Amino acid sequence: MSRDAQRAVVAGGGIVGTWHALELVRAGFSVDHLEADAAPAGASVRNFGLVWVSGRRSGEELDVALRARRRWEEVGAEVPGLGFRPSGSLTVACSAAEREVMQSFARHPDAGVRSVSFLEPDEVRACNPALGGDIAGALHCSRDAVVEPRLALGALREHLATRAAPGRYRFHPGCRVVAAEAHALIDTAGTPWDGDLVVVATGAAYDHLPGSEGLGARLRRVRLQMLETAPFAPRLTTALADADTLRYYPAYEVVPLELLGEQSTVAADHHLQLLVVQRPDGGLTIGDTHAYGEPFDFALSEDPTGELLARARRTLGAELPPVRRRWEGVYAQCADGGVCLREEIRPGVFIVTGPGGRGMTCAPAIAADTLKVAGVVS
Ligand SMILES: Cc1cc2nc3c(=O)[nH]c(=O)nc-3n(C[C@H](O)[C@H](O)[C@H](O)COP(=O)(O)OP(=O)(O)OC[C@H]3O[C@@H](n4cnc5c(N)ncnc54)[C@H](O)[C@@H]3O)c2cc1C
């Protein structure tokens, strides 16, 4: 690709598209950023905002997450609106068996790279005094961080438009892409948007474009349920997770998970784990469930909600404020467990999707890697 022809088009206003726009602008491109809806409302605004290094599989995935974490911190220092907080996480053990599995993870050779250690119950309470429940210890990861998912996209766009690249970044909400050609996308009005590099980051809508038909077999959609409470007065100094997260995050493939025994029926039925993040106003984002088979239920289901709230109450040892919002979200995940799918579907047109439950974490490094693959940067 010629370095003097520097126009790029990015479709998709979620975190993957937005971070591609940011890295393209940084590399000197002028970027047109197309978003189908009036404002992005996909997985990127529905998530916890966890920049979650602790659960990443050793090797490429951990490397991507660590690079991304550094970039979140760097840009977070320039863009306070991201709400980046390096607050770490505690994955809490409630039984001797959970404790043993976590201790074994803390002995893994990668524990230092992740900044993971095992804390005894009194150390856990010193780290996060809001934990008033009966706990048997916890894995602490000081590299885990949080951003504000409902603010981050707007904050990044504002940064691009007004500070990083005035005149070189244009956001086009309400612009739905319906076709791809060499070095171009076509919107519903038939308008072509052409660029030297074109990135399609339409999240779970990965199979809606001509040329993307073959991708369906390599990706799947996953539906999650979440909720948020009214402000909870005690301050949570870290994000929280429970031992069921060990069953889902690939980092923990190396530990004796069989010691955890069977999940409860409701947890197994909904592939449930507890994650808790406190928002700046004190509200608690609590989740989540996973459904893998389409078509998904259109309704939110109460059983897992009750279970998640009960677990959060037990861990915090306190009553929770009322729930003020519940929602679902759908993400695209690579069927082979890869970090993401990046495919040139037309000359100069790359679709980038499928980061699964790690897209908010890894988007900065995924975007940087697309520029390398496309030969834009070395
Ligand atoms: C409930 C939930 C919790 C999660 N928690 C976390 C977490 O804490 N940490 C983490 O790392 N990851 C988390 N994830 C995963 C993460 O949110 C996703 O991997 C990530 O947001 C995917 O980003 P994206 O930009 O690919 O997709 P999206 O955010 O879905 O964005 C895609 C955008 O493309 C637009 N679009 C679609 N079709 C078109 C078209 N034809 N033309 C133009 N625009 C189009 C959509 O309107 C949308 O705005 C969570 C996901 C969910 C659902």
Short mmCIF file of C-alpha atoms and ligand atoms in Angstrom, two decimals:
data_model
loop_
_atom_site.label_atom_id
_atom_site.label_comp_id
_atom_site.label_asym_id
_atom_site.label_seq_id
_atom_site.Cartn_x
_atom_site.Cartn_y
_atom_site.Cartn_z
CA MET A 1 0.00 0.00 0.00
CA SER A 2 1.26 3.46 -0.87
CA ARG A 3 2.04 5.63 2.16
CA ASP A 4 0.92 8.86 0.46
CA ALA A 5 -2.61 7.59 -0.20
CA GLN A 6 -3.94 7.70 3.32
CA ARG A 7 -7.71 7.41 3.41
CA ALA A 8 -9.47 4.81 5.45
CA VAL A 9 -13.06 3.76 6.00
CA VAL A 10 -14.18 1.97 9.15
CA ALA A 11 -17.67 0.47 9.46
CA GLY A 12 -18.94 -0.19 12.97
CA GLY A 13 -18.96 2.27 15.84
CA GLY A 14 -18.27 -0.29 18.58
CA ILE A 15 -14.97 -0.54 20.41
CA VAL A 16 -13.28 -2.59 17.68
CA GLY A 17 -14.20 -0.10 14.94
CA THR A 18 -13.48 2.92 17.12
CA TRP A 19 -10.07 1.66 18.14
CA HIS A 20 -9.23 0.94 14.49
CA ALA A 21 -10.19 4.55 13.71
CA LEU A 22 -7.86 5.72 16.47
CA GLU A 23 -4.89 3.65 15.30
CA LEU A 24 -5.49 4.64 11.66
CA VAL A 25 -5.55 8.32 12.58
CA ARG A 26 -2.38 7.79 14.58
CA ALA A 27 -0.78 6.24 11.51
CA GLY A 28 -1.62 9.37 9.49
CA PHE A 29 -4.86 8.31 7.81
CA SER A 30 -7.93 10.40 7.28
CA VAL A 31 -10.84 8.27 8.52
CA ASP A 32 -14.53 8.08 7.66
CA HIS A 33 -16.23 6.10 10.42
CA LEU A 34 -19.65 4.66 9.52
CA GLU A 35 -22.19 3.47 12.09
CA ALA A 36 -25.54 1.95 11.15
CA ASP A 37 -27.47 3.22 14.16
CA ALA A 38 -28.06 6.71 15.49
CA ALA A 39 -25.50 5.81 18.17
CA PRO A 40 -23.61 2.57 18.76
CA ALA A 41 -25.71 0.26 20.95
CA GLY A 42 -23.96 -3.07 20.50
CA ALA A 43 -21.83 -5.20 22.81
CA SER A 44 -19.37 -2.37 23.44
CA VAL A 45 -21.86 -0.29 25.41
CA ARG A 46 -23.45 -3.29 27.15
CA ASN A 47 -20.37 -4.81 28.75
CA PHE A 48 -18.75 -4.51 32.18
CA GLY A 49 -15.92 -2.39 30.88
CA LEU A 50 -13.47 -4.92 32.24
CA VAL A 51 -9.97 -4.81 30.83
CA TRP A 52 -9.46 -8.36 31.97
CA VAL A 53 -5.91 -9.65 31.76
CA SER A 54 -6.27 -12.29 34.45
CA GLY A 55 -8.41 -14.71 32.44
CA ARG A 56 -6.44 -14.64 29.21
CA ARG A 57 -4.87 -17.84 27.87
CA SER A 58 -1.06 -17.91 28.12
CA GLY A 59 0.62 -17.18 24.81
CA GLU A 60 -0.80 -14.99 22.04
CA GLU A 61 -4.02 -14.11 23.87
CA LEU A 62 -2.21 -12.93 26.99
CA ASP A 63 0.28 -11.01 24.88
CA VAL A 64 -2.55 -9.23 23.02
CA ALA A 65 -4.31 -8.43 26.31
CA LEU A 66 -1.15 -7.03 27.91
CA ARG A 67 -0.41 -4.84 24.88
CA ALA A 68 -4.02 -3.68 24.85
CA ARG A 69 -3.98 -2.96 28.59
CA ARG A 70 -0.93 -0.73 28.14
CA ARG A 71 -2.66 1.17 25.33
CA TRP A 72 -5.86 1.61 27.38
CA GLU A 73 -3.76 3.13 30.14
CA GLU A 74 -1.84 5.40 27.76
CA VAL A 75 -4.95 6.70 26.01
CA GLY A 76 -6.85 6.74 29.30
CA ALA A 77 -4.33 9.28 30.62
CA GLU A 78 -5.06 11.54 27.65
CA VAL A 79 -8.82 10.92 27.54
CA PRO A 80 -10.25 11.01 31.08
CA GLY A 81 -13.71 10.36 29.65
CA LEU A 82 -12.76 6.70 29.18
CA GLY A 83 -12.91 6.32 32.93
CA PHE A 84 -9.82 4.09 32.91
CA ARG A 85 -9.06 2.83 36.43
CA PRO A 86 -6.25 0.37 37.17
CA SER A 87 -8.20 -1.00 40.09
CA GLY A 88 -7.41 -4.71 39.71
CA SER A 89 -9.69 -7.61 40.49
CA LEU A 90 -10.42 -10.22 43.12
CA THR A 91 -11.65 -13.67 42.11
CA VAL A 92 -13.14 -14.87 45.34
CA ALA A 93 -13.00 -18.43 46.75
CA CYS A 94 -15.89 -19.56 48.94
CA SER A 95 -14.71 -23.10 49.69
CA ALA A 96 -11.53 -25.07 50.34
CA ALA A 97 -11.73 -26.61 46.86
CA GLU A 98 -12.04 -23.23 45.12
CA ARG A 99 -9.16 -21.97 47.22
CA GLU A 100 -6.97 -24.91 46.20
CA VAL A 101 -7.66 -24.34 42.48
CA MET A 102 -6.83 -20.64 42.82
CA GLN A 103 -3.64 -21.32 44.75
CA SER A 104 -2.55 -23.65 42.01
CA PHE A 105 -3.14 -20.87 39.43
CA ALA A 106 -1.11 -18.43 41.52
CA ARG A 107 1.83 -20.88 41.27
CA HIS A 108 1.67 -20.96 37.44
CA PRO A 109 4.80 -19.57 35.72
CA ASP A 110 2.72 -16.80 34.08
CA ALA A 111 1.34 -15.52 37.39
CA GLY A 112 4.03 -12.83 37.56
CA VAL A 113 3.35 -11.56 34.02
CA ARG A 114 -0.33 -11.26 34.87
CA SER A 115 0.45 -9.82 38.33
CA VAL A 116 -1.67 -12.53 39.94
CA SER A 117 -1.24 -13.67 43.53
CA PHE A 118 -3.32 -15.58 46.05
CA LEU A 119 -4.57 -13.60 49.06
CA GLU A 120 -5.68 -14.97 52.42
CA PRO A 121 -9.11 -13.80 53.69
CA ASP A 122 -7.72 -10.99 55.87
CA GLU A 123 -5.54 -9.78 52.97
CA VAL A 124 -8.60 -9.84 50.70
CA ARG A 125 -10.52 -7.60 53.12
CA ALA A 126 -7.57 -5.26 53.42
CA CYS A 127 -7.50 -5.03 49.62
CA ASN A 128 -11.25 -4.49 49.26
CA PRO A 129 -12.95 -3.63 52.57
CA ALA A 130 -16.41 -3.84 50.94
CA LEU A 131 -16.10 -7.64 50.95
CA GLY A 132 -18.08 -8.55 54.02
CA GLY A 133 -19.05 -12.09 53.00
CA ASP A 134 -17.67 -15.41 54.18
CA ILE A 135 -14.67 -15.99 51.93
CA ALA A 136 -11.82 -18.50 51.83
CA GLY A 137 -9.30 -16.35 49.95
CA ALA A 138 -9.03 -14.84 46.48
CA LEU A 139 -6.89 -14.46 43.41
CA HIS A 140 -5.79 -10.86 43.12
CA CYS A 141 -4.83 -9.49 39.71
CA SER A 142 -3.43 -5.99 39.88
CA ARG A 143 -3.26 -5.67 36.08
CA ASP A 144 -7.01 -5.93 35.59
CA ALA A 145 -8.64 -2.58 34.97
CA VAL A 146 -11.98 -0.97 34.21
CA VAL A 147 -13.27 1.58 31.70
CA GLU A 148 -16.74 3.08 31.35
CA PRO A 149 -18.44 1.27 28.47
CA ARG A 150 -21.25 3.77 28.01
CA LEU A 151 -18.86 6.70 27.85
CA ALA A 152 -15.74 5.30 26.21
CA LEU A 153 -16.88 5.33 22.56
CA GLY A 154 -18.10 8.91 22.72
CA ALA A 155 -14.98 10.01 24.57
CA LEU A 156 -12.71 8.42 21.95
CA ARG A 157 -14.69 9.96 19.07
CA GLU A 158 -14.56 13.36 20.69
CA HIS A 159 -10.82 12.98 21.24
CA LEU A 160 -10.34 12.03 17.58
CA ALA A 161 -12.50 14.79 16.18
CA THR A 162 -11.28 17.63 18.37
CA ARG A 163 -7.77 16.83 19.57
CA ALA A 164 -6.02 13.86 17.94
CA ALA A 165 -7.00 14.59 14.35
CA PRO A 166 -9.19 17.65 13.78
CA GLY A 167 -10.40 17.48 10.17
CA ARG A 168 -9.05 13.96 9.65
CA TYR A 169 -11.77 12.05 11.52
CA ARG A 170 -15.45 12.10 10.55
CA PHE A 171 -18.14 10.01 12.28
CA HIS A 172 -21.26 9.17 10.23
CA PRO A 173 -24.06 7.78 12.41
CA GLY A 174 -27.09 6.32 10.63
CA CYS A 175 -24.90 5.04 7.79
CA ARG A 176 -25.51 1.34 7.23
CA VAL A 177 -23.11 -0.55 5.00
CA VAL A 178 -24.75 -3.10 2.69
CA ALA A 179 -22.02 -4.11 0.24
CA ALA A 180 -18.27 -4.34 -0.11
CA GLU A 181 -16.14 -3.85 -3.21
CA ALA A 182 -12.40 -3.61 -3.65
CA HIS A 183 -11.25 -0.80 -1.33
CA ALA A 184 -14.82 0.40 -0.77
CA LEU A 185 -18.07 -0.04 1.12
CA ILE A 186 -21.50 0.87 -0.17
CA ASP A 187 -24.23 2.20 2.13
CA THR A 188 -28.01 1.84 1.86
CA ALA A 189 -28.26 5.02 -0.23
CA GLY A 190 -25.82 3.51 -2.75
CA THR A 191 -23.06 5.90 -1.72
CA PRO A 192 -19.59 4.40 -2.10
CA TRP A 193 -17.08 5.03 0.68
CA ASP A 194 -13.64 4.24 -0.60
CA GLY A 195 -10.30 4.12 1.10
CA ASP A 196 -6.83 2.70 0.78
CA LEU A 197 -7.71 0.59 3.77
CA VAL A 198 -11.25 -0.42 4.71
CA VAL A 199 -12.14 -2.10 8.00
CA VAL A 200 -15.50 -3.75 8.67
CA ALA A 201 -16.02 -4.07 12.43
CA THR A 202 -19.73 -4.74 12.63
CA GLY A 203 -19.51 -7.04 15.65
CA ALA A 204 -22.17 -9.75 15.76
CA ALA A 205 -23.51 -8.59 12.35
CA TYR A 206 -20.58 -10.34 10.68
CA ASP A 207 -22.52 -12.24 8.02
CA HIS A 208 -24.64 -9.46 6.59
CA LEU A 209 -22.32 -8.35 3.81
CA PRO A 210 -21.76 -9.96 0.41
CA GLY A 211 -18.34 -11.63 0.63
CA SER A 212 -18.78 -12.58 4.26
CA GLU A 213 -20.90 -15.70 3.65
CA GLY A 214 -18.08 -18.09 4.49
CA LEU A 215 -17.40 -16.55 7.89
CA GLY A 216 -20.45 -18.00 9.62
CA ALA A 217 -18.82 -21.38 10.13
CA ARG A 218 -15.84 -19.79 11.88
CA LEU A 219 -17.81 -17.59 14.27
CA ARG A 220 -20.70 -17.92 16.65
CA ARG A 221 -22.92 -15.47 18.47
CA VAL A 222 -23.22 -15.59 22.24
CA ARG A 223 -26.00 -13.88 24.20
CA LEU A 224 -25.46 -12.60 27.76
CA GLN A 225 -27.70 -11.16 30.45
CA MET A 226 -26.65 -8.34 32.78
CA LEU A 227 -28.10 -5.93 35.30
CA GLU A 228 -27.21 -2.82 37.20
CA THR A 229 -28.25 -1.73 40.68
CA ALA A 230 -28.88 1.72 42.08
CA PRO A 231 -25.81 3.19 43.85
CA PHE A 232 -24.28 0.90 46.51
CA ALA A 233 -22.79 3.07 49.26
CA PRO A 234 -19.60 1.14 50.13
CA ARG A 235 -16.79 1.71 47.66
CA LEU A 236 -15.54 -1.41 45.85
CA THR A 237 -11.83 -0.90 45.33
CA THR A 238 -11.57 -3.78 42.82
CA ALA A 239 -13.74 -5.64 40.35
CA LEU A 240 -15.08 -8.94 41.71
CA ALA A 241 -15.46 -12.40 40.23
CA ASP A 242 -16.46 -15.75 41.67
CA ALA A 243 -14.98 -19.20 41.16
CA ASP A 244 -17.35 -20.03 38.31
CA THR A 245 -15.31 -17.63 36.16
CA LEU A 246 -12.52 -20.22 36.36
CA ARG A 247 -14.70 -22.51 34.25
CA TYR A 248 -15.04 -19.99 31.38
CA TYR A 249 -11.83 -18.01 31.09
CA PRO A 250 -9.19 -19.91 29.13
CA ALA A 251 -6.31 -18.92 31.43
CA TYR A 252 -7.58 -21.48 33.91
CA GLU A 253 -7.29 -24.46 31.56
CA VAL A 254 -3.98 -25.21 33.30
CA VAL A 255 -5.43 -25.80 36.79
CA PRO A 256 -7.33 -28.80 38.23
CA LEU A 257 -10.83 -27.49 37.52
CA GLU A 258 -12.36 -30.87 38.34
CA LEU A 259 -11.85 -29.95 42.01
CA LEU A 260 -14.63 -27.37 41.60
CA GLY A 261 -17.18 -30.17 41.19
CA GLU A 262 -20.52 -29.68 39.45
CA GLN A 263 -22.07 -26.26 38.98
CA SER A 264 -25.48 -25.62 40.47
CA THR A 265 -28.34 -26.35 38.06
CA VAL A 266 -29.21 -22.73 37.42
CA ALA A 267 -25.55 -21.86 36.83
CA ALA A 268 -25.04 -24.80 34.48
CA ASP A 269 -28.29 -24.08 32.59
CA HIS A 270 -27.30 -20.48 31.97
CA HIS A 271 -23.48 -20.89 31.84
CA LEU A 272 -23.44 -18.39 34.66
CA GLN A 273 -20.58 -16.70 36.48
CA LEU A 274 -20.49 -13.74 38.85
CA LEU A 275 -18.70 -10.57 37.81
CA VAL A 276 -19.26 -7.26 39.62
CA VAL A 277 -17.99 -3.83 38.63
CA GLN A 278 -18.86 -0.66 40.47
CA ARG A 279 -19.64 2.33 38.28
CA PRO A 280 -18.45 5.81 39.30
CA ASP A 281 -21.92 6.70 40.64
CA GLY A 282 -21.83 3.62 42.92
CA GLY A 283 -24.15 1.40 40.83
CA LEU A 284 -23.08 -2.22 40.53
CA THR A 285 -22.95 -3.85 37.11
CA ILE A 286 -23.60 -7.53 37.79
CA GLY A 287 -23.53 -10.46 35.37
CA ASP A 288 -23.47 -12.69 33.52
CA THR A 289 -24.99 -15.61 31.67
CA HIS A 290 -24.11 -17.18 28.31
CA ALA A 291 -26.46 -18.68 25.71
CA TYR A 292 -24.85 -20.30 22.69
CA GLY A 293 -27.69 -21.66 20.58
CA GLU A 294 -29.55 -19.46 18.09
CA PRO A 295 -32.30 -18.45 17.85
CA PHE A 296 -31.90 -16.72 21.20
CA ASP A 297 -34.79 -16.13 23.57
CA PHE A 298 -36.17 -12.62 23.07
CA ALA A 299 -36.89 -12.29 26.80
CA LEU A 300 -34.68 -11.77 29.83
CA SER A 301 -34.96 -14.65 32.23
CA GLU A 302 -35.39 -14.23 35.99
CA ASP A 303 -33.76 -17.42 37.38
CA PRO A 304 -30.18 -16.44 36.61
CA THR A 305 -30.87 -12.87 37.72
CA GLY A 306 -31.93 -14.14 41.14
CA GLU A 307 -28.86 -16.35 41.34
CA LEU A 308 -26.48 -13.54 40.38
CA LEU A 309 -27.98 -11.18 42.94
CA ALA A 310 -27.80 -13.85 45.65
CA ARG A 311 -24.13 -14.48 44.86
CA ALA A 312 -23.31 -10.77 44.91
CA ARG A 313 -25.10 -10.40 48.27
CA ARG A 314 -23.19 -13.38 49.70
CA THR A 315 -19.83 -12.08 48.51
CA LEU A 316 -20.41 -8.56 49.76
CA GLY A 317 -22.17 -9.74 52.91
CA ALA A 318 -24.71 -6.95 52.43
CA GLU A 319 -28.14 -6.24 51.02
CA LEU A 320 -28.02 -4.71 47.57
CA PRO A 321 -29.81 -1.61 46.35
CA PRO A 322 -32.69 -2.21 43.92
CA VAL A 323 -31.96 -3.24 40.37
CA ARG A 324 -32.49 -0.25 38.08
CA ARG A 325 -31.65 -1.75 34.67
CA ARG A 326 -31.46 -5.17 33.07
CA TRP A 327 -30.30 -5.89 29.55
CA GLU A 328 -28.93 -8.49 27.18
CA GLY A 329 -25.98 -8.27 24.83
CA VAL A 330 -24.68 -10.38 21.97
CA TYR A 331 -21.09 -10.75 20.89
CA ALA A 332 -19.33 -12.64 18.13
CA GLN A 333 -16.77 -15.24 19.11
CA CYS A 334 -14.23 -17.20 17.06
CA ALA A 335 -15.25 -20.86 17.01
CA ASP A 336 -11.58 -21.95 17.19
CA GLY A 337 -10.89 -19.92 20.33
CA GLY A 338 -8.66 -17.44 18.45
CA VAL A 339 -8.28 -13.86 19.65
CA CYS A 340 -10.30 -12.54 16.69
CA LEU A 341 -11.13 -13.19 13.07
CA ARG A 342 -9.40 -10.88 10.61
CA GLU A 343 -10.09 -11.64 6.97
CA GLU A 344 -9.59 -9.68 3.74
CA ILE A 345 -13.03 -10.20 2.13
CA ARG A 346 -12.27 -7.93 -0.84
CA PRO A 347 -8.96 -6.36 -1.83
CA GLY A 348 -8.19 -3.77 0.84
CA VAL A 349 -11.33 -4.62 2.85
CA PHE A 350 -10.72 -6.40 6.17
CA ILE A 351 -13.47 -7.72 8.38
CA VAL A 352 -12.35 -7.78 12.02
CA THR A 353 -14.64 -9.39 14.56
CA GLY A 354 -15.04 -12.35 16.90
CA PRO A 355 -13.09 -11.26 19.98
CA GLY A 356 -15.80 -12.86 22.13
CA GLY A 357 -15.86 -11.88 25.78
CA ARG A 358 -12.48 -10.16 25.51
CA GLY A 359 -13.28 -7.50 22.89
CA MET A 360 -13.33 -4.56 25.27
CA THR A 361 -10.03 -5.73 26.72
CA CYS A 362 -8.20 -6.51 23.50
CA ALA A 363 -9.57 -3.99 20.96
CA PRO A 364 -6.52 -1.68 21.10
CA ALA A 365 -4.07 -4.46 20.25
CA ILE A 366 -6.44 -6.07 17.73
CA ALA A 367 -6.58 -2.75 15.87
CA ALA A 368 -2.82 -2.29 16.01
CA ASP A 369 -2.38 -5.80 14.59
CA THR A 370 -4.77 -5.09 11.70
CA LEU A 371 -2.57 -2.20 10.64
CA LYS A 372 0.43 -4.53 10.69
CA VAL A 373 -1.36 -7.26 8.72
CA ALA A 374 -2.50 -4.67 6.16
CA GLY A 375 1.11 -3.46 5.82
CA VAL A 376 0.29 0.05 7.03
CA VAL A 377 2.78 -0.05 9.89
CA SER A 378 5.64 -2.43 10.55
C1 LIG B 1 -22.95 -8.31 28.17
C2 LIG B 1 -21.53 -8.31 27.70
C3 LIG B 1 -20.50 -8.15 28.62
C4 LIG B 1 -19.17 -8.13 28.17
N1 LIG B 1 -18.18 -7.81 29.05
C5 LIG B 1 -16.92 -7.60 28.57
C6 LIG B 1 -15.91 -7.08 29.42
O1 LIG B 1 -16.17 -6.68 30.55
N2 LIG B 1 -14.65 -7.02 28.94
C7 LIG B 1 -14.34 -7.37 27.66
O2 LIG B 1 -13.16 -7.35 27.29
N3 LIG B 1 -15.31 -7.76 26.81
C8 LIG B 1 -16.58 -7.87 27.22
N4 LIG B 1 -17.57 -8.26 26.37
C9 LIG B 1 -17.23 -8.45 24.97
C10 LIG B 1 -17.12 -7.12 24.24
O3 LIG B 1 -18.16 -6.25 24.64
C11 LIG B 1 -17.18 -7.35 22.73
O4 LIG B 1 -16.21 -8.29 22.34
C12 LIG B 1 -16.91 -6.06 21.99
O5 LIG B 1 -17.71 -5.02 22.48
C13 LIG B 1 -17.14 -6.25 20.50
O6 LIG B 1 -16.96 -5.00 19.90
P1 LIG B 1 -17.36 -4.76 18.40
O7 LIG B 1 -16.98 -3.36 18.08
O8 LIG B 1 -16.81 -5.86 17.55
O9 LIG B 1 -18.94 -4.97 18.35
P2 LIG B 1 -20.15 -3.99 18.73
O10 LIG B 1 -19.90 -3.26 19.97
O11 LIG B 1 -21.37 -4.84 18.67
O12 LIG B 1 -20.17 -2.91 17.59
C14 LIG B 1 -20.55 -3.21 16.27
C15 LIG B 1 -21.15 -1.94 15.69
O13 LIG B 1 -21.33 -2.13 14.29
C16 LIG B 1 -22.54 -1.49 13.93
N5 LIG B 1 -22.99 -2.12 12.68
C17 LIG B 1 -23.55 -3.35 12.51
N6 LIG B 1 -23.84 -3.56 11.21
C18 LIG B 1 -23.45 -2.45 10.55
C19 LIG B 1 -23.48 -2.07 9.18
N7 LIG B 1 -23.97 -2.88 8.24
N8 LIG B 1 -23.01 -0.84 8.82
C20 LIG B 1 -22.51 0.01 9.77
N9 LIG B 1 -22.45 -0.32 11.09
C21 LIG B 1 -22.91 -1.53 11.47
C22 LIG B 1 -23.46 -1.78 15.11
O14 LIG B 1 -24.55 -0.89 15.12
C23 LIG B 1 -22.51 -1.61 16.28
O15 LIG B 1 -22.49 -0.27 16.76
C24 LIG B 1 -18.89 -8.31 26.80
C25 LIG B 1 -19.93 -8.48 25.89
C26 LIG B 1 -21.24 -8.48 26.32
C27 LIG B 1 -22.34 -8.65 25.32
#
